Tab-separated table of C-alpha atoms and ligand atoms in Angstrom:
chain	number	residue	atom	x	y	z
A	1	MET	CA	0.000	0.000	0.000
A	2	ILE	CA	1.361	3.413	-0.996
A	3	ASP	CA	1.401	6.130	1.677
A	4	THR	CA	-0.794	8.650	-0.098
A	5	LYS	CA	-0.896	10.926	2.949
A	6	THR	CA	2.702	11.989	2.390
A	7	LEU	CA	3.325	11.305	-1.301
A	8	THR	CA	3.353	14.422	-3.490
A	9	ILE	CA	2.197	14.724	-7.089
A	10	LYS	CA	5.755	15.561	-8.137
A	11	GLU	CA	7.175	12.410	-6.520
A	12	ALA	CA	4.386	10.165	-7.786
A	13	SER	CA	4.684	11.524	-11.290
A	14	GLU	CA	8.443	10.931	-11.380
A	15	LYS	CA	8.070	7.412	-10.018
A	16	MET	CA	5.405	6.568	-12.549
A	17	ARG	CA	7.471	7.892	-15.447
A	18	LYS	CA	10.394	5.746	-14.293
A	19	GLY	CA	8.108	2.729	-14.012
A	20	GLU	CA	8.655	2.444	-10.238
A	21	MET	CA	4.989	2.915	-9.455
A	22	SER	CA	1.812	2.336	-11.394
A	23	SER	CA	-1.209	4.577	-11.457
A	24	PHE	CA	-3.262	1.453	-10.773
A	25	ASP	CA	-1.504	0.870	-7.438
A	26	LEU	CA	-1.597	4.546	-6.541
A	27	VAL	CA	-5.300	4.938	-7.280
A	28	SER	CA	-6.039	1.634	-5.493
A	29	SER	CA	-4.342	3.000	-2.384
A	30	CYS	CA	-6.474	6.158	-2.487
A	31	LEU	CA	-9.634	4.128	-3.048
A	32	ASP	CA	-8.777	1.854	-0.094
A	33	LEU	CA	-8.457	4.895	2.152
A	34	ILE	CA	-11.717	6.328	0.852
A	35	LYS	CA	-13.504	3.034	1.492
A	36	GLU	CA	-12.113	2.876	5.006
A	37	LYS	CA	-12.738	6.506	5.999
A	38	ASN	CA	-15.494	8.017	3.918
A	39	SER	CA	-18.483	6.750	5.884
A	40	LYS	CA	-17.130	8.642	8.879
A	41	LEU	CA	-15.738	11.753	7.158
A	42	ASN	CA	-18.396	12.241	4.428
A	43	ILE	CA	-15.804	13.781	2.108
A	44	PHE	CA	-16.920	12.097	-1.127
A	45	LEU	CA	-20.504	12.222	-2.373
A	46	GLU	CA	-19.600	9.720	-5.076
A	47	ILE	CA	-16.599	7.544	-5.811
A	48	PHE	CA	-16.239	7.006	-9.535
A	49	GLU	CA	-16.691	3.322	-10.372
A	50	ASP	CA	-14.335	3.640	-13.332
A	51	ALA	CA	-11.394	5.148	-11.383
A	52	LEU	CA	-9.327	1.963	-11.779
A	53	GLU	CA	-10.181	1.786	-15.481
A	54	GLN	CA	-8.958	5.372	-15.835
A	55	ALA	CA	-5.783	4.377	-13.962
A	56	LYS	CA	-5.153	1.471	-16.345
A	57	ARG	CA	-5.538	3.811	-19.302
A	58	ALA	CA	-3.118	6.246	-17.657
A	59	ASP	CA	-0.610	3.415	-17.199
A	60	GLU	CA	-0.846	2.713	-20.925
A	61	MET	CA	-0.296	6.399	-21.692
A	62	LEU	CA	2.716	6.457	-19.378
A	63	LYS	CA	4.216	3.416	-21.086
A	64	GLU	CA	3.869	5.172	-24.414
A	65	GLY	CA	5.405	8.354	-23.021
A	66	LYS	CA	2.145	10.252	-23.483
A	67	GLY	CA	0.097	12.451	-21.130
A	68	GLY	CA	1.050	15.391	-18.950
A	69	THR	CA	2.582	15.683	-15.476
A	70	LEU	CA	-0.789	14.742	-14.004
A	71	CYS	CA	-0.972	11.483	-15.951
A	72	GLY	CA	-2.087	8.764	-13.534
A	73	ILE	CA	-2.507	11.160	-10.596
A	74	PRO	CA	-5.706	10.720	-8.532
A	75	ILE	CA	-7.631	14.009	-8.378
A	76	ALA	CA	-10.869	14.770	-6.493
A	77	VAL	CA	-13.391	17.214	-7.946
A	78	LYS	CA	-15.752	19.545	-6.098
A	79	ASP	CA	-19.377	18.737	-6.773
A	80	ASN	CA	-20.023	22.039	-8.586
A	81	ILE	CA	-17.632	21.329	-11.485
A	82	LEU	CA	-19.267	19.517	-14.399
A	83	ILE	CA	-18.058	16.114	-15.529
A	84	GLU	CA	-19.929	14.837	-18.581
A	85	GLY	CA	-22.486	12.163	-17.771
A	86	ARG	CA	-22.047	12.455	-14.020
A	87	ILE	CA	-24.299	13.850	-11.327
A	88	ASN	CA	-23.426	17.408	-10.379
A	89	SER	CA	-25.487	18.371	-7.351
A	90	SER	CA	-23.539	21.394	-6.037
A	91	GLY	CA	-24.262	20.067	-2.552
A	92	SER	CA	-27.981	20.716	-3.065
A	93	LYS	CA	-31.176	18.648	-3.113
A	94	MET	CA	-32.239	20.893	-5.971
A	95	LEU	CA	-29.779	19.197	-8.340
A	96	GLU	CA	-29.693	15.777	-6.680
A	97	ASN	CA	-30.353	13.971	-9.960
A	98	TYR	CA	-28.890	16.482	-12.382
A	99	ARG	CA	-26.383	14.987	-14.824
A	100	ALA	CA	-23.855	17.159	-16.595
A	101	SER	CA	-24.132	17.193	-20.376
A	102	TYR	CA	-20.569	18.388	-20.944
A	103	ASP	CA	-17.147	18.607	-19.308
A	104	ALA	CA	-16.033	21.811	-17.619
A	105	PHE	CA	-12.970	23.330	-19.309
A	106	VAL	CA	-10.795	22.293	-16.351
A	107	ILE	CA	-12.068	18.713	-16.575
A	108	LYS	CA	-11.233	18.554	-20.285
A	109	ARG	CA	-7.724	19.684	-19.445
A	110	LEU	CA	-7.352	17.114	-16.652
A	111	LYS	CA	-8.623	14.338	-18.905
A	112	GLU	CA	-6.215	15.327	-21.692
A	113	SER	CA	-3.356	15.200	-19.228
A	114	GLY	CA	-4.367	11.672	-18.163
A	115	ALA	CA	-5.340	12.559	-14.586
A	116	VAL	CA	-7.559	10.032	-12.804
A	117	LEU	CA	-10.793	11.540	-11.492
A	118	VAL	CA	-11.596	9.596	-8.315
A	119	GLY	CA	-14.869	11.184	-7.232
A	120	ARG	CA	-17.002	14.192	-6.429
A	121	THR	CA	-16.436	15.948	-3.151
A	122	ASN	CA	-18.982	17.279	-0.696
A	123	MET	CA	-19.472	21.030	-0.343
A	124	ASP	CA	-21.700	23.696	1.156
A	125	GLU	CA	-24.859	24.072	-0.911
A	126	PHE	CA	-24.032	26.110	-4.049
A	127	ALA	CA	-20.684	26.965	-2.408
A	128	MET	CA	-22.259	29.078	0.320
A	129	GLY	CA	-20.596	28.531	3.651
A	130	SER	CA	-17.332	28.323	5.552
A	131	SER	CA	-17.648	24.948	7.254
A	132	THR	CA	-19.351	22.507	4.837
A	133	GLU	CA	-22.143	22.282	7.416
A	134	ASN	CA	-24.534	23.676	4.777
A	135	SER	CA	-24.347	20.639	2.487
A	136	ALA	CA	-27.701	18.983	1.826
A	137	TYR	CA	-25.804	15.685	2.158
A	138	GLY	CA	-24.494	16.161	5.692
A	139	ALA	CA	-21.422	17.902	7.091
A	140	VAL	CA	-17.836	16.904	6.272
A	141	LYS	CA	-15.431	16.102	9.108
A	142	ASN	CA	-11.898	17.424	9.201
A	143	PRO	CA	-9.592	14.403	8.734
A	144	LEU	CA	-7.044	15.954	11.121
A	145	ASP	CA	-9.564	16.194	13.974
A	146	THR	CA	-13.048	14.818	13.428
A	147	SER	CA	-14.578	17.072	16.086
A	148	ARG	CA	-13.748	20.039	13.829
A	149	VAL	CA	-15.073	21.372	10.544
A	150	PRO	CA	-12.823	21.176	7.466
A	151	GLY	CA	-13.751	24.743	6.471
A	152	GLY	CA	-15.807	25.497	3.421
A	153	SER	CA	-17.280	25.620	1.025
A	154	SER	CA	-14.742	23.278	-0.619
A	155	GLY	CA	-14.351	21.291	2.635
A	156	GLY	CA	-14.619	17.956	0.810
A	157	SER	CA	-11.802	18.745	-1.618
A	158	ALA	CA	-9.512	20.075	1.141
A	159	GLY	CA	-10.262	17.025	3.289
A	160	ALA	CA	-9.644	14.609	0.392
A	161	VAL	CA	-6.098	15.918	-0.069
A	162	SER	CA	-5.379	16.234	3.641
A	163	GLY	CA	-6.610	12.679	4.270
A	164	GLY	CA	-4.580	11.144	1.395
A	165	MET	CA	-7.722	10.159	-0.534
A	166	ALA	CA	-6.468	12.018	-3.609
A	167	LEU	CA	-3.137	13.687	-4.327
A	168	GLY	CA	-4.783	16.861	-5.574
A	169	ALA	CA	-8.244	18.366	-5.867
A	170	LEU	CA	-10.218	21.120	-7.519
A	171	GLY	CA	-12.313	23.608	-5.590
A	172	SER	CA	-14.020	26.915	-6.228
A	173	ASP	CA	-13.404	30.181	-4.406
A	174	THR	CA	-15.899	33.047	-4.341
A	175	GLY	CA	-14.878	34.608	-1.050
A	176	GLY	CA	-12.358	32.168	0.390
A	177	SER	CA	-13.754	28.706	-0.270
A	178	ILE	CA	-10.441	27.235	-1.411
A	179	ARG	CA	-8.028	29.063	0.863
A	180	GLN	CA	-9.987	28.870	4.124
A	181	PRO	CA	-10.556	25.070	4.023
A	182	ALA	CA	-6.957	24.587	2.842
A	183	SER	CA	-5.827	26.389	5.983
A	184	PHE	CA	-8.161	24.329	8.228
A	185	CYS	CA	-6.963	21.055	6.713
A	186	GLY	CA	-3.227	21.819	6.552
A	187	VAL	CA	-2.873	21.863	2.761
A	188	VAL	CA	-2.089	24.432	0.052
A	189	GLY	CA	-5.068	26.114	-1.652
A	190	MET	CA	-4.838	28.704	-4.401
A	191	LYS	CA	-7.261	31.046	-6.162
A	192	PRO	CA	-6.084	32.461	-9.494
A	193	THR	CA	-6.570	35.946	-10.932
A	194	TYR	CA	-10.243	36.318	-11.865
A	195	GLY	CA	-10.574	34.746	-15.305
A	196	GLY	CA	-7.186	33.013	-15.129
A	197	ILE	CA	-8.940	29.642	-15.092
A	198	SER	CA	-12.084	29.235	-17.166
A	199	ARG	CA	-15.403	29.105	-15.308
A	200	SER	CA	-17.028	27.189	-18.138
A	201	GLY	CA	-18.715	24.237	-16.442
A	202	LEU	CA	-18.617	25.673	-12.934
A	203	THR	CA	-22.073	26.021	-11.378
A	204	ALA	CA	-22.357	29.775	-10.909
A	205	MET	CA	-22.627	31.191	-7.428
A	206	SER	CA	-21.527	34.808	-7.855
A	207	SER	CA	-20.201	35.233	-11.368
A	208	SER	CA	-18.049	38.322	-10.808
A	209	LEU	CA	-16.230	36.628	-7.917
A	210	ASP	CA	-16.142	32.875	-8.708
A	211	VAL	CA	-12.893	31.127	-9.661
A	212	ILE	CA	-11.750	27.507	-9.838
A	213	GLY	CA	-8.429	26.596	-8.247
A	214	PRO	CA	-6.233	23.753	-6.980
A	215	PHE	CA	-5.634	22.027	-3.639
A	216	ALA	CA	-2.443	20.041	-3.034
A	217	LYS	CA	0.039	19.148	-0.301
A	218	THR	CA	2.724	21.491	-1.589
A	219	ALA	CA	2.812	24.723	-3.581
A	220	GLU	CA	4.830	22.888	-6.230
A	221	ASP	CA	2.004	20.379	-6.660
A	222	ALA	CA	-0.627	23.132	-6.696
A	223	GLU	CA	1.368	24.785	-9.482
A	224	ILE	CA	1.371	21.574	-11.511
A	225	ILE	CA	-2.440	21.460	-11.362
A	226	PHE	CA	-2.687	25.201	-12.019
A	227	ASP	CA	-0.480	24.918	-15.113
A	228	CYS	CA	-2.695	22.151	-16.443
A	229	ILE	CA	-6.011	24.001	-16.049
A	230	LYS	CA	-5.217	27.695	-16.574
A	231	GLY	CA	-5.671	29.772	-19.694
A	232	ARG	CA	-8.036	31.392	-22.117
A	233	ASP	CA	-11.138	29.483	-23.109
A	234	GLU	CA	-13.531	30.721	-25.750
A	235	MET	CA	-16.463	29.340	-23.739
A	236	ASP	CA	-15.780	31.858	-20.943
A	237	SER	CA	-15.631	35.432	-22.204
A	238	THR	CA	-14.024	36.594	-18.952
A	239	SER	CA	-11.141	34.116	-19.233
A	240	ILE	CA	-7.649	35.422	-19.904
A	241	ASP	CA	-4.130	34.191	-20.495
A	242	LEU	CA	-1.810	34.786	-17.573
A	243	ASN	CA	1.739	36.048	-17.746
A	244	ASP	CA	4.489	33.816	-16.476
A	245	LEU	CA	6.467	36.025	-14.171
A	246	GLU	CA	7.841	33.306	-11.940
A	247	ASN	CA	11.495	34.181	-12.330
A	248	GLU	CA	11.239	37.751	-11.271
A	249	ASN	CA	12.873	38.240	-7.953
A	250	ARG	CA	10.211	39.966	-5.907
A	251	LYS	CA	10.689	40.119	-2.212
A	252	VAL	CA	8.754	43.003	-0.660
A	253	ILE	CA	5.835	41.999	1.517
A	254	GLY	CA	3.211	44.385	2.879
A	255	VAL	CA	1.463	43.607	6.160
A	256	PRO	CA	-1.809	45.460	6.914
A	257	ARG	CA	-1.337	45.623	10.691
A	258	ASP	CA	-4.548	47.588	11.361
A	259	PHE	CA	-6.474	44.726	9.896
A	260	LEU	CA	-5.004	42.248	12.387
A	261	LYS	CA	-5.999	44.008	15.572
A	262	GLU	CA	-9.425	42.616	16.306
A	263	GLY	CA	-10.874	39.160	16.610
A	264	VAL	CA	-7.752	37.223	15.687
A	265	ASP	CA	-6.811	34.229	17.848
A	266	LYS	CA	-3.609	34.709	19.887
A	267	GLU	CA	-1.892	31.603	18.561
A	268	VAL	CA	-2.790	32.562	14.988
A	269	LEU	CA	-1.109	35.928	15.510
A	270	GLN	CA	1.932	34.305	17.089
A	271	ASN	CA	2.241	31.928	14.157
A	272	PHE	CA	1.910	34.861	11.785
A	273	GLU	CA	4.763	36.732	13.496
A	274	GLU	CA	6.913	33.572	13.318
A	275	SER	CA	6.229	33.332	9.586
A	276	ILE	CA	7.290	36.962	9.167
A	277	GLU	CA	10.565	36.237	10.985
A	278	LYS	CA	11.276	33.231	8.745
A	279	LEU	CA	10.712	35.301	5.631
A	280	LYS	CA	12.927	38.110	6.914
A	281	LYS	CA	15.734	35.591	7.351
A	282	LYS	CA	15.274	34.571	3.722
A	283	GLY	CA	15.827	38.142	2.580
A	284	TYR	CA	12.257	39.408	2.284
A	285	LYS	CA	11.637	43.000	3.219
A	286	ILE	CA	8.537	43.416	5.383
A	287	VAL	CA	6.750	46.777	5.372
A	288	ASP	CA	3.614	48.064	7.065
A	289	ILE	CA	0.793	48.955	4.720
A	290	SER	CA	-2.676	50.276	5.233
A	291	LEU	CA	-5.791	49.024	3.470
A	292	PRO	CA	-8.488	51.271	4.951
A	293	TYR	CA	-11.264	50.180	2.574
A	294	SER	CA	-10.613	46.500	3.089
A	295	LYS	CA	-12.345	46.581	6.429
A	296	TYR	CA	-15.537	47.013	4.421
A	297	SER	CA	-14.833	44.036	2.210
A	298	LEU	CA	-17.114	41.603	4.054
A	299	ALA	CA	-19.958	44.136	4.011
A	300	VAL	CA	-19.463	44.717	0.287
A	301	TYR	CA	-19.193	40.982	-0.359
A	302	TYR	CA	-22.468	40.292	1.465
A	303	ILE	CA	-24.288	42.692	-0.865
A	304	ILE	CA	-22.719	41.899	-4.242
A	305	MET	CA	-22.511	38.130	-3.722
A	306	PRO	CA	-26.182	37.582	-2.668
A	307	ALA	CA	-27.326	39.883	-5.501
A	308	GLU	CA	-25.547	37.636	-8.021
A	309	VAL	CA	-26.643	34.471	-6.182
A	310	SER	CA	-30.299	35.507	-6.366
A	311	THR	CA	-30.000	36.036	-10.119
A	312	ASN	CA	-27.953	32.917	-10.846
A	313	LEU	CA	-30.180	30.608	-8.818
A	314	SER	CA	-33.407	31.971	-10.314
A	315	ARG	CA	-32.992	29.424	-13.109
A	316	LEU	CA	-33.680	26.655	-10.595
A	317	ASP	CA	-37.447	26.936	-10.603
A	318	GLY	CA	-38.690	23.381	-11.078
A	319	ILE	CA	-39.441	23.944	-14.746
A	320	ARG	CA	-36.188	23.815	-16.667
A	321	TYR	CA	-34.127	21.312	-14.756
A	322	GLY	CA	-33.500	19.969	-11.288
A	323	LEU	CA	-36.052	19.193	-8.602
A	324	ARG	CA	-39.747	19.765	-9.271
A	325	THR	CA	-42.412	19.784	-6.591
A	326	GLU	CA	-45.749	19.988	-8.332
A	327	GLY	CA	-48.100	22.764	-7.189
A	328	GLU	CA	-51.596	23.859	-8.150
A	329	ASN	CA	-50.354	26.280	-10.777
A	330	VAL	CA	-46.997	27.446	-12.135
A	331	PHE	CA	-46.366	29.974	-9.339
A	332	ASP	CA	-47.239	27.414	-6.724
A	333	THR	CA	-44.798	25.005	-8.403
A	334	TYR	CA	-42.036	27.624	-8.259
A	335	LYS	CA	-42.760	28.286	-4.615
A	336	LYS	CA	-42.957	24.661	-3.530
A	337	THR	CA	-39.896	23.616	-5.540
A	338	ARG	CA	-37.704	26.412	-4.254
A	339	SER	CA	-38.887	26.011	-0.647
A	340	CYS	CA	-38.209	22.258	-0.662
A	341	GLY	CA	-35.085	22.300	-2.811
A	342	PHE	CA	-32.970	25.024	-1.208
A	343	GLY	CA	-31.504	24.916	2.288
A	344	VAL	CA	-31.736	27.685	4.887
A	345	GLU	CA	-28.510	29.536	3.998
A	346	THR	CA	-29.292	29.507	0.280
A	347	ARG	CA	-32.781	30.865	0.879
A	348	ARG	CA	-31.381	33.554	3.180
A	349	ARG	CA	-28.994	34.741	0.460
A	350	ILE	CA	-31.620	34.652	-2.290
A	351	MET	CA	-33.866	36.872	-0.144
A	352	LEU	CA	-31.023	39.221	0.731
A	353	GLY	CA	-29.964	39.454	-2.917
A	354	THR	CA	-33.488	40.071	-4.157
A	355	TYR	CA	-33.833	42.818	-1.556
A	356	VAL	CA	-30.625	44.678	-2.447
A	357	LEU	CA	-31.567	44.544	-6.138
A	358	SER	CA	-35.120	45.735	-5.611
A	359	HIS	CA	-36.208	49.050	-7.066
A	360	GLY	CA	-36.177	51.158	-3.916
A	361	TYR	CA	-32.909	49.812	-2.526
A	362	TYR	CA	-30.690	49.255	-5.560
A	363	ASP	CA	-28.888	52.585	-5.269
A	364	ALA	CA	-28.623	52.496	-1.508
A	365	TYR	CA	-27.061	49.039	-1.347
A	366	TYR	CA	-25.987	47.423	-4.602
A	367	ASN	CA	-24.645	50.521	-6.331
A	368	LYS	CA	-22.946	51.745	-3.191
A	369	ALA	CA	-21.323	48.343	-2.651
A	370	TRP	CA	-19.916	48.511	-6.185
A	371	LYS	CA	-18.423	51.936	-5.459
A	372	VAL	CA	-16.656	50.560	-2.411
A	373	ARG	CA	-15.573	47.503	-4.428
A	374	ARG	CA	-13.900	49.833	-6.903
A	375	ALA	CA	-12.218	51.673	-4.032
A	376	ILE	CA	-10.900	48.331	-2.740
A	377	MET	CA	-9.535	47.491	-6.209
A	378	LYS	CA	-7.807	50.868	-6.392
A	379	GLU	CA	-6.425	50.494	-2.910
A	380	TYR	CA	-4.740	47.223	-3.923
A	381	ASP	CA	-3.455	48.735	-7.169
A	382	ASP	CA	-1.812	51.484	-5.142
A	383	VAL	CA	-0.361	49.093	-2.570
A	384	PHE	CA	1.139	46.901	-5.305
A	385	LYS	CA	3.103	49.883	-6.585
A	386	ASN	CA	5.287	49.465	-3.499
A	387	VAL	CA	5.007	45.847	-2.421
A	388	ASP	CA	4.883	42.491	-4.212
A	389	PHE	CA	2.717	40.555	-1.789
A	390	VAL	CA	0.153	41.316	0.871
A	391	MET	CA	0.439	38.889	3.769
A	392	THR	CA	-2.130	38.062	6.489
A	393	PRO	CA	-3.171	34.911	8.335
A	394	THR	CA	-5.633	32.977	6.124
A	395	THR	CA	-8.249	32.792	8.866
A	396	PRO	CA	-8.750	34.472	12.260
A	397	THR	CA	-8.930	31.084	14.047
A	398	PRO	CA	-7.898	27.490	13.366
A	399	ALA	CA	-10.609	24.935	12.453
A	400	PHE	CA	-13.592	25.354	14.769
A	401	ARG	CA	-15.987	22.764	16.211
A	402	PHE	CA	-19.273	21.773	14.591
A	403	GLY	CA	-22.071	24.168	15.530
A	404	ALA	CA	-19.578	26.664	16.996
A	405	LYS	CA	-20.783	29.545	14.829
A	406	SER	CA	-24.291	30.115	16.056
A	407	SER	CA	-25.131	33.135	13.910
A	408	PRO	CA	-24.583	33.540	10.173
A	409	VAL	CA	-22.588	36.735	10.742
A	410	GLU	CA	-20.137	34.914	13.016
A	411	MET	CA	-19.641	32.366	10.243
A	412	TYR	CA	-19.147	35.117	7.665
A	413	LEU	CA	-16.277	36.531	9.720
A	414	SER	CA	-14.184	33.415	8.950
A	415	ASP	CA	-13.546	34.956	5.526
A	416	ILE	CA	-12.444	38.380	6.709
A	417	PHE	CA	-8.935	37.971	5.246
A	418	THR	CA	-9.847	36.082	2.081
A	419	VAL	CA	-12.751	38.024	0.488
A	420	SER	CA	-10.886	41.120	-0.663
A	421	ALA	CA	-8.837	39.093	-3.171
A	422	ASN	CA	-12.111	38.023	-4.807
A	423	LEU	CA	-13.524	41.545	-4.814
A	424	ALA	CA	-10.347	42.840	-6.480
A	425	GLY	CA	-9.884	39.767	-8.732
A	426	LEU	CA	-6.409	39.087	-7.331
A	427	PRO	CA	-4.496	35.795	-7.158
A	428	SER	CA	-4.007	34.485	-3.634
A	429	ILE	CA	-2.638	31.376	-1.930
A	430	SER	CA	-2.909	29.817	1.525
A	431	ILE	CA	0.228	28.003	2.640
A	432	PRO	CA	0.407	25.789	5.748
A	433	SER	CA	2.582	27.576	8.307
A	434	GLY	CA	2.645	25.406	11.414
A	435	ILE	CA	0.606	23.539	13.991
A	436	GLY	CA	-0.917	25.031	17.164
A	437	SER	CA	-1.115	23.711	20.720
A	438	GLU	CA	-4.340	21.817	19.936
A	439	GLY	CA	-2.705	20.073	17.005
A	440	LEU	CA	-4.554	22.164	14.403
A	441	PRO	CA	-2.830	23.665	11.368
A	442	PHE	CA	-2.371	27.376	10.635
A	443	GLY	CA	-2.325	28.903	7.171
A	444	THR	CA	-0.697	32.086	5.925
A	445	LEU	CA	-2.245	33.999	3.049
A	446	PHE	CA	-0.296	35.716	0.286
A	447	THR	CA	-1.993	37.859	-2.333
A	448	THR	CA	-0.321	39.455	-5.315
A	449	ARG	CA	-0.959	41.553	-8.427
A	450	GLN	CA	-3.409	40.460	-11.090
A	451	LYS	CA	-1.892	38.011	-13.569
A	452	SER	CA	1.185	37.435	-11.387
A	453	ASP	CA	-0.197	34.128	-10.157
A	454	LYS	CA	3.046	32.222	-10.674
A	455	MET	CA	4.755	34.398	-8.078
A	456	LEU	CA	2.648	32.820	-5.359
A	457	PHE	CA	4.070	29.333	-5.702
A	458	SER	CA	7.638	30.221	-4.855
A	459	ILE	CA	7.082	31.562	-1.315
A	460	GLU	CA	6.411	28.211	0.318
A	461	LYS	CA	10.052	27.113	0.307
A	462	ASP	CA	10.988	30.285	2.197
A	463	LEU	CA	8.398	29.688	4.902
A	464	LYS	CA	10.068	26.460	6.022
B	501	LIG	N1	-17.531	31.406	2.906
B	501	LIG	C1	-17.917	32.367	1.927
B	501	LIG	C2	-19.410	32.343	1.740
B	501	LIG	O1	-20.048	31.707	2.486
B	501	LIG	C3	-17.200	32.096	0.653
B	501	LIG	C4	-17.807	31.051	-0.173
B	501	LIG	C5	-17.027	30.724	-1.406
B	501	LIG	O2	-15.901	31.171	-1.584
B	501	LIG	N2	-17.643	29.943	-2.279
B	501	LIG	O3	-19.933	32.933	0.865
C-alpha cells in the first residue's frame, strides 16, 4: 500500500514515469483509504466506479510516453464542477439527480493530461458557507480532527487531499472557499486571478467573484495542477491568459497591521509573526501597509454576492431542470420547488440578494457596494506599486468545532482575510505555516498583483 498521505504529485509523477509505481496501485491505495474513511468523514458524495479503469488507461499512456505531469494522478473534484455524464449536485437537493451534459474546461484539461478523477467531493450548498455544514448531504469532518469542521465551502476537496484520498483536488473560491478550508486542513489552496482559469462548467454562485483553483500538499504540486487548467477558453468570455512572471525576484511583503488588531486568535497571531521572521531571514523585506477600505470588504461581499446568487439561482425553478415539486399552478410550483429544494442559507442569500436589487434599494445598497468595491480594487493597485505581496493569516482562528458559529454573521467573519482578493480579482494562496497547541494547522495567506499568479508558488520554500 502506498502512503498517499505523504506522497506528493511531483514524486508520484516521477516514479510513474520511471516505471517504479503504477497509477493502478496509486489509485487503489487512495480508493482503499476512501472506502475505510469516507463513511465517517463524508468527504466524497460519489466515488467514480471507473477510477481503476482510468488508472489502467493512464498506465498505458505512461508506457507510451504520453500524457502530462498529471498522468495517472488521482484528483478529487468539487461537486459544482461539471463532468460529462455524471451527477453534479452542487451540494444541493435541488440538483440531486442532475447529470452534466458536458465537461467543464478544467475537466477537459485534466482528462487530456491523463489525470484520474476519483470522485465528487462534498461542499456547502451552491458553495455558500465556511464549514461545509450547509451541504444537503451532511457535514464533512476534518480528517485531522473529526470534532472540527474542514472549512468550506470546498471542505470535501480540502479534506480529500489532507486525508490522502487524492493527491490533488479542484475547488471553487468566491470569497475564500479554497483558501480557508486549505488552511483548516493543513494543505495548500490557491485562487487564481479572476478569469485566469475558465469558469465554463462551474455552477455559478456569484459570477463576478467565482474562480476555480487547486488544492495540493505542496505549492509545487498546486502549481502543476494550475499549469494544467489555466488559460483562455472561448467558452468563458471573462477568461484570460496569464503572464508567467515566476522568475522575477520579488521580495517586498506588505502587512496590513490595522487589519489584524481585532478578533484574531492569539496563537494565529503568534504563528503569523513567526512566519514573518522566517521570511525576513530569507531576505524578504517586510513593510507596514494600510488598506483602509478593506475593512468594508465583508460588508461589500455580502451585498454583491447575494445579488448575483439571487439572479444565478433563479434558473432553478422546477421547470427547466432539477427538482420539481408539483403545485396547483406554475407559481405554486415555483414556490414549492424552491422552498423544498434550497436549504436555509441559500434561501437567506436569495432573499437578501433580491432585496438589495429591488427598485427602492438598488442605489442604496448594490450601487454603493460597487463603489466601495472599486475603491478596494484601487487600494490594492496602489499598494502593489510598493510591495509584491500582501500577507495576512488565512483565517482568524484554526478549524472550529461543529455548531460553533451560532449566527450567520459569526460564520461570515471566517472569511475576513480572504474576500478582498475576490472583490479585487487578485491571485491568492494559503500556505500551511505550522501547527498550534491543539494540534490544528495554521495557514498564511499571500496575495499578489493580477496576472502574477506564478509568483505565489515560490514563497512556500521560504516559509520552512
Ligand atoms: N464562505 C464564503 C461564503 O459563504 C465564501 C464562499 C465561497 O468562496 N464559495 O460565501
